[in-house]
Tab-separated table of C-alpha atoms in Angstrom:
chain	number	residue	atom	x	y	z
A	1	MET	CA	-28.663	-9.389	-5.043
A	2	SER	CA	-25.630	-9.695	-8.154
A	3	ALA	CA	-22.978	-12.602	-8.281
A	4	ALA	CA	-20.407	-9.914	-6.995
A	5	ARG	CA	-22.542	-9.421	-3.848
A	6	ASN	CA	-22.745	-12.988	-3.193
A	7	LEU	CA	-18.750	-13.749	-2.744
A	8	SER	CA	-18.105	-11.014	-0.885
A	9	PRO	CA	-17.255	-12.621	2.600
A	10	LEU	CA	-19.019	-9.350	4.460
A	11	LEU	CA	-22.650	-10.575	3.644
A	12	ARG	CA	-21.520	-14.061	2.887
A	13	PHE	CA	-20.710	-14.552	6.985
A	14	ALA	CA	-21.723	-11.961	8.399
A	15	SER	CA	-24.920	-10.588	6.316
A	16	ALA	CA	-27.184	-10.787	10.487
A	17	ALA	CA	-24.756	-8.867	12.828
A	18	LEU	CA	-24.702	-5.931	9.302
A	19	LEU	CA	-29.336	-6.119	9.515
A	20	GLU	CA	-28.974	-6.487	12.679
A	21	ALA	CA	-26.879	-2.869	13.500
A	22	PRO	CA	-28.059	1.181	13.440
A	23	PRO	CA	-27.585	2.255	9.664
A	24	LYS	CA	-23.709	3.757	10.559
A	25	GLN	CA	-22.668	7.569	9.049
A	26	ILE	CA	-19.160	7.011	8.142
A	27	ALA	CA	-16.260	8.701	7.045
A	28	LEU	CA	-13.822	7.416	5.439
A	29	SER	CA	-10.193	8.456	4.327
A	30	GLY	CA	-8.326	7.268	1.425
A	31	PRO	CA	-10.967	5.611	-0.104
A	32	ALA	CA	-9.255	5.907	-3.689
A	33	GLY	CA	-6.546	3.458	-2.332
A	34	PHE	CA	-5.642	-0.030	-3.038
A	35	LEU	CA	-7.471	-0.622	0.326
A	36	GLY	CA	-9.963	2.204	0.372
A	37	SER	CA	-11.853	1.482	-2.652
A	38	ARG	CA	-12.632	-1.878	-1.839
A	39	VAL	CA	-13.510	-0.860	2.227
A	40	LEU	CA	-15.695	1.871	-0.035
A	41	GLN	CA	-16.778	-1.102	-2.347
A	42	SER	CA	-18.020	-3.814	1.060
A	43	VAL	CA	-19.720	-0.540	2.380
A	44	LEU	CA	-21.564	0.102	-0.594
A	45	ASP	CA	-22.391	-3.764	-0.416
A	46	ALA	CA	-23.879	-3.372	3.259
A	47	HIS	CA	-26.113	-0.592	1.914
A	48	GLU	CA	-27.533	-2.514	-0.360
A	49	HIS	CA	-28.360	-5.685	1.800
A	50	ARG	CA	-30.240	-3.700	4.633
A	51	ARG	CA	-32.238	-1.583	1.975
A	52	ASP	CA	-33.209	-5.242	-0.132
A	53	HIS	CA	-34.856	-6.188	3.616
A	54	GLY	CA	-36.199	-2.928	4.241
A	55	LEU	CA	-33.556	-1.007	6.508
A	56	GLU	CA	-32.273	2.685	6.337
A	57	PRO	CA	-28.912	1.319	5.060
A	58	GLY	CA	-26.423	4.725	6.314
A	59	GLU	CA	-24.086	6.452	5.089
A	60	VAL	CA	-20.733	7.205	3.452
A	61	ILE	CA	-18.713	10.443	3.245
A	62	LEU	CA	-15.250	9.997	1.424
A	63	LEU	CA	-12.614	12.414	2.195
A	64	SER	CA	-10.684	13.380	-0.478
A	65	SER	CA	-8.327	16.244	-1.725
A	66	SER	CA	-10.198	16.081	-5.463
A	67	PRO	CA	-13.954	14.987	-4.679
A	68	GLY	CA	-15.713	16.527	-7.288
A	69	HIS	CA	-12.988	13.440	-9.415
A	70	LEU	CA	-13.382	10.773	-7.616
A	71	MET	CA	-17.051	11.606	-6.914
A	72	SER	CA	-17.626	11.379	-11.103
A	73	ARG	CA	-15.720	8.540	-11.278
A	74	LEU	CA	-17.524	6.189	-8.952
A	75	TYR	CA	-21.151	7.263	-10.412
A	76	SER	CA	-19.729	6.483	-13.728
A	77	ARG	CA	-18.188	2.995	-11.316
A	78	TYR	CA	-21.337	1.736	-9.203
A	79	GLY	CA	-24.493	4.137	-10.783
A	80	SER	CA	-26.622	6.540	-9.107
A	81	LYS	CA	-28.815	3.257	-6.977
A	82	ARG	CA	-26.045	2.987	-5.239
A	83	MET	CA	-24.079	6.157	-4.951
A	84	SER	CA	-27.084	7.761	-4.021
A	85	THR	CA	-26.146	7.149	0.146
A	86	VAL	CA	-22.312	8.250	-0.741
A	87	ARG	CA	-21.097	12.092	-0.536
A	88	ALA	CA	-17.958	13.600	-0.254
A	89	THR	CA	-15.849	16.580	0.910
A	90	ARG	CA	-12.901	17.958	0.461
A	91	CYS	CA	-9.660	17.563	3.439
A	92	ASP	CA	-5.836	17.688	2.771
A	93	TYR	CA	-3.751	16.019	5.454
A	94	TYR	CA	-0.276	17.731	4.635
A	95	TYR	CA	-2.474	21.065	6.582
A	96	GLN	CA	-5.211	20.364	7.669
A	97	HIS	CA	-4.046	19.918	10.781
A	98	ASP	CA	-6.110	21.613	14.057
A	99	PHE	CA	-8.761	20.870	15.585
A	100	ASP	CA	-11.471	23.698	15.148
A	101	SER	CA	-11.498	22.637	11.114
A	102	TRP	CA	-12.052	19.234	11.469
A	103	ARG	CA	-14.295	19.850	14.295
A	104	ASP	CA	-16.171	22.259	12.503
A	105	GLN	CA	-16.277	20.377	9.191
A	106	LEU	CA	-17.209	17.671	10.206
A	107	GLY	CA	-20.222	19.420	12.218
A	108	SER	CA	-21.416	21.237	9.268
A	109	LEU	CA	-22.049	17.812	7.480
A	110	GLY	CA	-24.027	16.661	10.104
A	111	MET	CA	-22.021	14.390	11.471
A	112	GLY	CA	-21.913	13.124	15.272
A	113	GLY	CA	-23.170	10.919	17.781
A	114	PRO	CA	-22.727	7.069	18.947
A	115	ASP	CA	-23.635	5.517	15.135
A	116	ALA	CA	-20.719	7.718	13.614
A	117	VAL	CA	-17.623	5.872	12.417
A	118	PHE	CA	-14.201	7.523	10.353
A	119	ILE	CA	-12.480	5.366	8.893
A	120	ASN	CA	-8.577	6.385	8.499
A	121	LEU	CA	-7.310	4.968	5.215
A	122	ALA	CA	-5.021	7.907	4.543
A	123	ALA	CA	-1.702	7.424	5.081
A	124	LEU	CA	2.030	8.087	2.865
A	125	ALA	CA	4.358	6.145	3.220
A	126	GLY	CA	7.557	7.030	1.376
A	127	PRO	CA	9.606	10.912	1.084
A	128	ARG	CA	7.865	14.216	-1.020
A	129	SER	CA	11.196	16.265	-1.843
A	130	ASP	CA	8.507	19.520	-2.171
A	131	ARG	CA	7.753	19.206	2.122
A	132	PRO	CA	10.244	17.886	4.693
A	133	ASP	CA	7.313	17.088	7.180
A	134	ALA	CA	4.952	15.550	4.998
A	135	MET	CA	5.172	11.897	6.746
A	136	MET	CA	4.077	13.431	10.123
A	137	ALA	CA	1.812	15.589	8.365
A	138	VAL	CA	-0.169	12.930	6.792
A	139	ASN	CA	0.393	9.635	9.463
A	140	TYR	CA	0.160	12.021	12.175
A	141	ARG	CA	-0.891	15.045	12.639
A	142	ALA	CA	-4.028	15.405	10.823
A	143	PRO	CA	-5.472	11.830	11.902
A	144	ILE	CA	-4.968	13.246	15.953
A	145	ALA	CA	-6.827	16.261	14.765
A	146	ALA	CA	-9.848	14.837	13.603
A	147	ALA	CA	-9.635	12.201	16.101
A	148	ARG	CA	-10.341	15.516	18.980
A	149	ALA	CA	-12.354	16.291	17.195
A	150	CYS	CA	-14.380	12.752	16.242
A	151	GLU	CA	-14.292	12.895	20.116
A	152	ALA	CA	-15.500	15.697	21.388
A	153	LEU	CA	-19.049	15.467	18.723
A	154	GLY	CA	-19.530	11.826	20.198
A	155	PHE	CA	-18.171	9.905	17.431
A	156	GLY	CA	-18.727	5.937	18.338
A	157	HIS	CA	-15.730	4.673	16.296
A	158	TRP	CA	-12.727	5.416	14.743
A	159	VAL	CA	-11.194	3.302	12.971
A	160	GLN	CA	-7.167	3.204	12.359
A	161	SER	CA	-5.182	0.831	9.295
A	162	SER	CA	-2.008	1.219	11.216
A	163	THR	CA	0.973	-1.597	9.276
A	164	GLN	CA	3.589	-4.651	11.772
A	165	ALA	CA	6.240	-2.682	11.190
A	166	VAL	CA	5.777	0.023	14.136
A	167	LYS	CA	6.916	-3.489	16.353
A	168	ALA	CA	9.814	-3.936	14.635
A	169	GLU	CA	13.324	-2.983	15.782
A	170	ARG	CA	13.871	-0.210	13.733
A	171	ALA	CA	10.704	1.323	13.769
A	172	GLY	CA	11.202	4.780	15.277
A	173	GLN	CA	14.004	5.413	12.983
A	174	VAL	CA	11.979	5.326	10.021
A	175	PRO	CA	9.863	8.319	9.847
A	176	TYR	CA	6.727	6.359	8.409
A	177	SER	CA	6.511	3.528	10.942
A	178	ARG	CA	7.043	6.565	14.221
A	179	TRP	CA	4.674	8.335	12.862
A	180	LYS	CA	2.109	5.293	12.556
A	181	ALA	CA	3.064	3.945	16.192
A	182	MET	CA	2.660	7.655	17.312
A	183	ALA	CA	-1.156	7.951	16.355
A	184	ASP	CA	-1.845	4.494	17.317
A	185	TYR	CA	-1.248	5.295	21.151
A	186	ALA	CA	-2.305	9.036	20.770
A	187	LEU	CA	-5.438	7.254	19.784
A	188	ALA	CA	-5.153	5.465	22.980
A	189	ARG	CA	-5.326	7.812	25.021
A	190	ILE	CA	-7.831	9.682	23.695
A	191	ASP	CA	-10.787	8.561	26.658
A	192	ARG	CA	-14.379	9.303	25.613
A	193	LEU	CA	-13.595	7.467	21.672
A	194	PRO	CA	-13.844	3.875	20.764
A	195	ALA	CA	-11.311	3.036	18.572
A	196	THR	CA	-10.254	-0.369	16.801
A	197	VAL	CA	-6.578	0.098	15.232
A	198	PHE	CA	-5.578	-2.585	12.810
A	199	THR	CA	-1.629	-3.564	12.261
A	200	LEU	CA	-2.050	-4.407	8.580
A	201	GLY	CA	1.326	-6.901	6.741
A	202	LEU	CA	1.884	-6.786	3.175
A	203	LEU	CA	-1.594	-6.420	1.149
A	204	TYR	CA	-1.862	-7.744	-2.348
A	205	SER	CA	-4.282	-9.291	-5.066
A	206	LYS	CA	-5.342	-12.322	-5.916
A	207	GLU	CA	-7.000	-11.291	-8.814
A	208	GLN	CA	-5.037	-8.748	-9.558
A	209	GLY	CA	-1.614	-10.634	-8.922
A	210	MET	CA	-0.126	-7.742	-7.429
A	211	VAL	CA	0.497	-5.930	-4.309
A	212	SER	CA	-0.712	-2.449	-2.394
A	213	GLN	CA	-1.264	-0.428	-6.008
A	214	ARG	CA	-3.551	0.033	-8.581
A	215	GLY	CA	-2.357	-2.203	-11.335
A	216	ASP	CA	-1.247	1.097	-13.794
A	217	ASN	CA	0.736	2.003	-11.696
A	218	ILE	CA	5.052	0.312	-11.264
A	219	ASN	CA	4.948	-2.033	-7.410
A	220	MET	CA	6.944	-4.741	-6.227
A	221	VAL	CA	6.175	-7.726	-7.879
A	222	ASP	CA	7.012	-6.024	-10.636
A	223	LEU	CA	10.592	-6.987	-9.857
A	224	ALA	CA	9.273	-10.385	-10.464
A	225	LEU	CA	8.703	-10.162	-14.222
A	226	LEU	CA	12.443	-9.115	-14.757
A	227	PRO	CA	14.928	-11.249	-16.729
A	228	ILE	CA	16.750	-11.149	-12.852
A	229	THR	CA	15.184	-9.885	-10.197
A	230	PRO	CA	17.214	-8.730	-6.863
A	231	ILE	CA	16.462	-9.884	-3.300
A	232	MET	CA	17.122	-7.443	-0.455
A	233	GLY	CA	19.991	-9.673	2.059
A	234	ASN	CA	19.453	-13.274	1.880
A	235	GLY	CA	15.751	-13.212	1.132
A	236	ARG	CA	14.690	-15.150	3.750
A	237	ALA	CA	13.077	-11.954	5.902
A	238	PRO	CA	9.565	-13.256	7.440
A	239	LEU	CA	5.649	-11.945	5.655
A	240	GLN	CA	2.639	-12.294	6.204
A	241	PRO	CA	0.710	-11.313	2.731
A	242	LEU	CA	-3.233	-10.860	3.628
A	243	GLU	CA	-5.516	-9.990	0.484
A	244	VAL	CA	-7.310	-7.315	0.079
A	245	GLU	CA	-10.449	-7.957	-0.072
A	246	ASP	CA	-9.996	-10.311	3.191
A	247	ALA	CA	-8.955	-6.818	4.888
A	248	ALA	CA	-11.539	-4.862	3.725
A	249	SER	CA	-14.264	-7.386	4.581
A	250	ARG	CA	-13.060	-7.165	8.278
A	251	ILE	CA	-12.718	-3.453	8.302
A	252	ALA	CA	-16.168	-2.023	6.690
A	253	TYR	CA	-17.277	-5.590	9.651
A	254	VAL	CA	-16.190	-3.350	11.723
A	255	SER	CA	-17.247	-0.297	11.205
A	256	LEU	CA	-21.047	-1.219	10.355
A	257	THR	CA	-21.296	-2.689	13.692
A	258	GLU	CA	-21.888	-2.255	17.343
A	259	PRO	CA	-18.295	-1.918	18.380
A	260	THR	CA	-19.189	-4.024	21.741
A	261	ARG	CA	-19.508	-6.922	19.579
A	262	ARG	CA	-15.088	-6.908	18.394
A	263	PRO	CA	-13.959	-9.282	19.919
A	264	VAL	CA	-10.627	-9.295	22.459
A	265	GLN	CA	-6.654	-10.073	21.065
A	266	VAL	CA	-5.295	-10.981	23.456
A	267	SER	CA	-1.382	-10.398	24.193
A	268	GLU	CA	1.395	-13.420	23.998
A	269	SER	CA	2.436	-13.138	26.298
A	270	SER	CA	6.908	-13.262	25.389
A	271	GLY	CA	9.657	-11.274	25.290
A	272	TYR	CA	8.781	-9.180	22.975
A	273	ASP	CA	5.865	-7.238	24.633
A	274	TRP	CA	7.930	-4.310	23.804
A	275	ALA	CA	7.231	-4.130	20.478
A	276	ARG	CA	2.939	-2.918	21.603
A	277	PRO	CA	2.295	-0.159	23.238
A	278	LYS	CA	0.636	0.941	27.085
A	279	ILE	CA	-2.703	0.788	26.354
A	280	ASP	CA	-3.853	2.676	30.009
A	281	SER	CA	-6.748	-0.281	31.432
A	282	VAL	CA	-10.056	1.281	32.163
A	283	ARG	CA	-9.417	1.972	28.052
A	284	GLN	CA	-9.881	-2.111	28.237
A	285	TYR	CA	-13.643	-1.855	26.962
A	286	THR	CA	-13.458	0.789	23.895
A	287	TRP	CA	-9.795	-0.316	23.323
A	288	ARG	CA	-9.159	-2.883	20.048
A	289	ALA	CA	-5.624	-3.991	18.311
A	290	TYR	CA	-4.724	-6.727	15.959
A	291	ASP	CA	-2.662	-8.451	13.959
A	292	ALA	CA	-4.285	-7.514	10.392
A	293	VAL	CA	-1.591	-10.933	8.872
A	294	GLY	CA	-2.465	-13.203	6.523
A	295	PRO	CA	-2.399	-16.654	7.740
A	296	GLU	CA	0.759	-17.591	6.646
A	297	THR	CA	4.534	-16.716	6.919
A	298	MET	CA	6.622	-16.759	4.724
A	299	THR	CA	9.922	-15.674	3.675
A	300	MET	CA	10.337	-12.617	1.015
A	301	LEU	CA	12.484	-15.069	-1.130
A	302	GLU	CA	8.952	-17.480	-1.302
A	303	LEU	CA	6.866	-14.451	-1.631
A	304	MET	CA	8.570	-13.560	-5.415
A	305	GLU	CA	8.999	-16.705	-6.339
A	306	MET	CA	4.271	-17.126	-6.065
A	307	PHE	CA	4.467	-14.132	-7.606
A	308	ALA	CA	6.055	-15.003	-10.139
A	309	LYS	CA	4.102	-18.134	-10.638
A	310	LEU	CA	1.170	-16.315	-10.347
A	311	ASN	CA	1.962	-14.709	-13.685
A	312	GLY	CA	3.353	-17.749	-15.129
A	313	ARG	CA	6.686	-16.593	-14.696
A	314	THR	CA	10.122	-18.502	-12.941
A	315	LEU	CA	12.024	-15.906	-10.207
A	316	ASN	CA	15.343	-15.698	-11.132
A	317	PRO	CA	17.015	-13.767	-8.296
A	318	VAL	CA	19.154	-12.118	-7.127
A	319	PHE	CA	20.873	-11.645	-3.221
A	320	VAL	CA	21.972	-7.776	-3.411
A	321	ASP	CA	22.196	-5.882	-0.269
A	322	TYR	CA	20.549	-3.072	1.099
A	323	ARG	CA	23.073	-0.385	-0.099
A	324	ASN	CA	22.077	0.589	-3.326
A	325	PHE	CA	18.708	0.502	-2.670
A	326	GLU	CA	17.546	1.786	0.398
A	327	THR	CA	19.401	5.254	-1.943
A	328	VAL	CA	17.392	4.576	-4.553
A	329	LEU	CA	14.688	4.586	-1.641
A	330	ASN	CA	16.384	8.519	0.025
A	331	GLU	CA	15.194	9.654	-3.774
A	332	ALA	CA	11.972	8.253	-3.807
A	333	SER	CA	9.715	5.071	-3.588
A	334	LEU	CA	8.935	2.375	-5.959
A	335	GLY	CA	5.506	1.783	-5.389
A	336	ASN	CA	4.365	0.181	-2.338
A	337	LEU	CA	8.385	-0.710	-1.781
A	338	ASN	CA	10.159	1.556	0.215
A	339	ARG	CA	12.028	2.904	3.320
A	340	GLN	CA	9.793	1.493	5.547
A	341	PHE	CA	9.434	-1.906	4.365
A	342	VAL	CA	13.384	-1.829	3.645
A	343	SER	CA	13.735	-1.925	7.531
A	344	LEU	CA	11.236	-3.753	8.670
A	345	LEU	CA	13.078	-6.468	6.686
A	346	ARG	CA	16.531	-5.922	7.988
A	347	SER	CA	14.924	-5.328	10.972
A	348	GLU	CA	13.822	-8.876	10.744
A	349	GLN	CA	16.558	-10.223	8.832
A	350	ASP	CA	18.305	-9.634	11.916
A	351	ALA	CA	16.012	-10.801	14.823
A	352	GLU	CA	17.088	-14.465	16.285
A	353	ARG	CA	13.771	-14.252	17.200
A	354	PRO	CA	11.065	-12.158	14.706
A	355	ILE	CA	8.050	-10.048	15.321
A	356	VAL	CA	5.390	-12.115	13.632
A	357	GLY	CA	1.524	-11.231	13.814
A	358	VAL	CA	-0.780	-13.747	14.862
A	359	PRO	CA	-3.840	-13.933	12.892
A	360	ASP	CA	-6.631	-15.550	14.493
A	361	THR	CA	-8.344	-13.144	16.451
A	362	PHE	CA	-8.649	-10.879	13.474
A	363	GLN	CA	-9.743	-14.226	11.114
A	364	ALA	CA	-13.130	-14.852	13.440
A	365	LEU	CA	-13.835	-11.459	13.517
A	366	LEU	CA	-16.838	-12.215	10.589
A	367	GLY	CA	-17.293	-15.376	12.630
A	368	PRO	CA	-16.166	-18.826	12.929
A	369	GLU	CA	-16.232	-20.177	9.620
A	370	ALA	CA	-14.912	-17.215	8.052
A	371	THR	CA	-10.544	-18.225	7.315
A	372	LEU	CA	-8.348	-16.332	5.174
A	373	PHE	CA	-6.992	-17.197	1.897
A	374	ARG	CA	-4.143	-18.163	1.492
A	375	MET	CA	-2.071	-17.667	-0.802
A	376	HIS	CA	-0.793	-21.334	-2.185
A	377	ASP	CA	-4.592	-21.788	-2.199
A	378	GLY	CA	-4.415	-19.159	-5.422
A	379	LEU	CA	-2.274	-21.468	-7.186
A	380	ALA	CA	-4.813	-24.287	-7.665
A	381	ALA	CA	-7.580	-22.414	-6.961
A	382	THR	CA	-10.767	-23.867	-9.263
A	383	ASP	CA	-14.087	-22.648	-10.634
A	384	LYS	CA	-17.993	-24.857	-10.288
A	385	PHE	CA	-16.575	-27.323	-12.902
A	386	GLY	CA	-13.001	-28.140	-11.721
A	387	ASN	CA	-11.691	-25.472	-14.058
A	388	PRO	CA	-7.958	-24.033	-12.717
A	389	ILE	CA	-9.191	-20.217	-12.310
A	390	SER	CA	-5.660	-17.502	-13.404
A	391	VAL	CA	-5.103	-14.283	-12.108
A	392	LYS	CA	-5.084	-11.504	-14.141
A	393	ARG	CA	-0.786	-11.492	-15.161
A	394	ARG	CA	0.786	-8.625	-15.232
A	395	SER	CA	3.451	-7.037	-18.058
A	396	PHE	CA	6.498	-5.314	-16.507
A	397	PRO	CA	4.492	-2.020	-16.749
A	398	VAL	CA	8.091	-0.452	-18.661
A	399	VAL	CA	5.904	3.314	-19.138
A	400	ALA	CA	5.358	3.209	-15.989
A	401	THR	CA	8.433	2.706	-15.312
A	402	VAL	CA	9.982	5.829	-17.561
A	403	LYS	CA	7.053	7.910	-15.483
A	404	TRP	CA	8.576	7.354	-12.424
A	405	VAL	CA	12.230	7.678	-13.114
A	406	TRP	CA	11.195	11.004	-15.767
A	407	GLN	CA	9.465	12.569	-11.610
A	408	ASN	CA	12.270	10.987	-9.887
A	409	TYR	CA	15.541	12.048	-11.927
A	410	LYS	CA	17.755	11.205	-8.971
A	411	VAL	CA	17.198	7.419	-9.185
A	412	ILE	CA	19.331	7.478	-12.426
A	413	ILE	CA	22.698	7.793	-10.057
A	414	PRO	CA	21.935	4.794	-7.594
A	415	GLY	CA	19.547	3.026	-9.785
A	416	THR	CA	22.104	2.607	-12.426
A	417	ASN	CA	24.663	1.778	-9.547
A	418	LEU	CA	21.275	-1.166	-8.319
A	419	VAL	CA	21.063	-2.147	-12.348
A	420	LEU	CA	25.305	-2.926	-12.160
A	421	GLU	CA	25.290	-4.666	-9.089
A	422	THR	CA	22.525	-7.576	-10.077
A	423	VAL	CA	24.060	-7.961	-13.671
A	424	GLY	CA	27.439	-7.695	-11.967
A	425	THR	CA	26.616	-11.171	-9.003
A	426	TYR	CA	24.126	-12.347	-11.495
A	427	LEU	CA	27.202	-12.938	-13.614
A	428	PHE	CA	30.103	-12.946	-11.496
A	429	GLY	CA	28.313	-13.867	-7.818
A	430	LYS	CA	28.599	-12.349	-5.025
A	431	ARG	CA	32.032	-11.090	-4.705
A	432	PHE	CA	31.387	-8.749	-7.442
A	433	ALA	CA	30.037	-5.784	-4.896
A	434	ILE	CA	31.900	-6.499	-1.714
A	435	ASP	CA	32.831	-3.394	-1.015
A	436	GLU	CA	37.124	-3.141	-2.188
A	437	ASN	CA	35.916	-3.551	-6.029
A	438	TRP	CA	32.156	-1.818	-5.744
A	439	ARG	CA	34.610	1.647	-5.629
A	440	TRP	CA	36.342	0.338	-9.687
A	441	ILE	CA	32.774	-1.292	-10.314
A	442	ARG	CA	31.332	2.021	-10.834
A	443	ILE	CA	34.589	3.609	-11.268
A	444	GLY	CA	34.480	1.204	-14.499
A	445	ALA	CA	30.823	1.869	-15.133
A	446	MET	CA	30.974	5.283	-15.280
A	447	THR	CA	33.682	5.464	-17.228
A	448	THR	CA	32.519	3.610	-19.747
A	449	LEU	CA	29.227	5.809	-19.533
A	450	LEU	CA	30.918	9.097	-20.130
A	451	SER	CA	32.942	7.873	-22.993
A	452	GLY	CA	30.315	6.419	-24.747
A	453	LEU	CA	28.149	9.377	-24.667
A	454	ALA	CA	31.283	11.296	-25.737
A	455	VAL	CA	31.835	9.394	-28.302
A	456	GLY	CA	28.005	9.613	-29.242
A	457	GLY	CA	28.369	12.991	-29.262
A	458	ALA	CA	31.513	13.218	-31.475
A	459	GLN	CA	30.072	11.077	-33.937
A	460	ALA	CA	26.578	13.314	-33.536
A	461	GLY	CA	28.158	16.683	-34.077
A	462	ALA	CA	30.333	14.878	-37.220
A	463	GLU	CA	27.210	13.900	-38.782
A	464	PHE	CA	26.085	17.007	-38.531
A	465	SER	CA	29.059	19.104	-39.568
A	466	LYS	CA	28.649	16.990	-42.780
A	467	TRP	CA	24.962	17.929	-43.112
A	468	TYR	CA	25.744	21.809	-42.292
A	469	ALA	CA	28.754	21.411	-44.917
A	470	GLU	CA	25.972	20.084	-47.796
A	471	VAL	CA	23.731	22.997	-46.825
A	472	ALA	CA	26.238	25.217	-46.773
A	473	GLY	CA	28.384	25.062	-50.324
A	474	GLY	CA	24.823	23.166	-51.911
A	475	GLY	CA	23.472	27.008	-51.259
A	476	GLY	CA	20.537	25.053	-50.353
A	477	PHE	CA	19.225	21.577	-48.131
A	478	PRO	CA	20.651	18.257	-49.404
A	479	PRO	CA	17.697	16.255	-51.342
A	480	LEU	CA	15.686	13.308	-49.619
A	481	PRO	CA	17.187	9.768	-49.595
A	482	GLY	CA	15.780	8.642	-52.772
A	483	VAL	CA	14.445	11.440	-54.531
A	484	GLY	CA	15.290	12.808	-57.483
A	485	PHE	CA	14.780	15.152	-60.089
């Protein structure tokens, strides 16, 4: 058994339960994502564990818009032996919204029965300019059509990733959290399909020092790598960051074992019970919902300070208004930083009693000895010899940022405003960005920019005219500098 597998929380704490369960046939959507790729790795670890003990490992079918490319990458990473239990099929959450197509596709793959499981990790958190209904299509229409098809095929379990934002005050105003909340409630009405919903907090990787994204893309933690970092509002919004391996191992465990083994998370009696959907009492035996959040509650400012430390930096925060951030995110999401996340922050900062998750039941899914990783422990982590364990430190992804701006050129003007506000507030204080000054600041900045472009254009034109005159008057091109005849 490899060292990587020995370190897996799934095998460390739940190996016996994995051997006792029957082999599962799993359909996994979002297998290439930040969370989905790790869930797939945990499932493959479990398959190899069962194979080592002479048991049928089970099967996983990957739902992807580009299955050939995905399988090629996975074979290169895992090898043919581990991939012997993996198949892939093409699906498109943007367009596949009818019951018949899902039922016939899953049925044609031989899926169905009580040992069939659907893990829905596909999600779209930001807008798409070419499809105004993209978030509704991916987060609501497609998964609910698939869930109804699973019920018809007699699936034994549906596992759903949701978001902590569905419980926020402004959840219904933000497309992502609105469609996720509606999907959760629709699942609760599908009576004959056992379902588990994980309302996930902010995910991060302790090895790579990043948040909810592949390391080669721009994401929220990269703001902590800047000389000065804009922090929205007052920075006091509570967050409960969850290490992605902790999330992946528990999602894989719930999917690979019997639904009857799942503990029940008891809803806390408080004035905020309205934030949870009203589930029919008939569903109490087949419905589970967990607060999949980390064990620490920290503010946005503390989170950014922590990521700066993990990357060997000192945070220089600048508190800015939400206005320019939201204008940028209206045009394009900045990696995992999107409008729904900003809306969640605004709700929680404005609330006298912010809604926070209770992770005790989620933590205990793998057993009483399994604990969730605490971000503060990452700063003091040591190996067996007592040497500090360092994360893979990041540098600011300049190329990824330029590519993002090139692909979303409409962010240039609001992005310039955000930079002006951040730098101006850092130099001159908060009064720099108040409304009565902001109009003149923008006018001055745009005038300076346009004047610079005009002067630069005039200078370039003069140089070109001089060069052209030399060419036309001399009957040919002038010699290159340093070249004599």
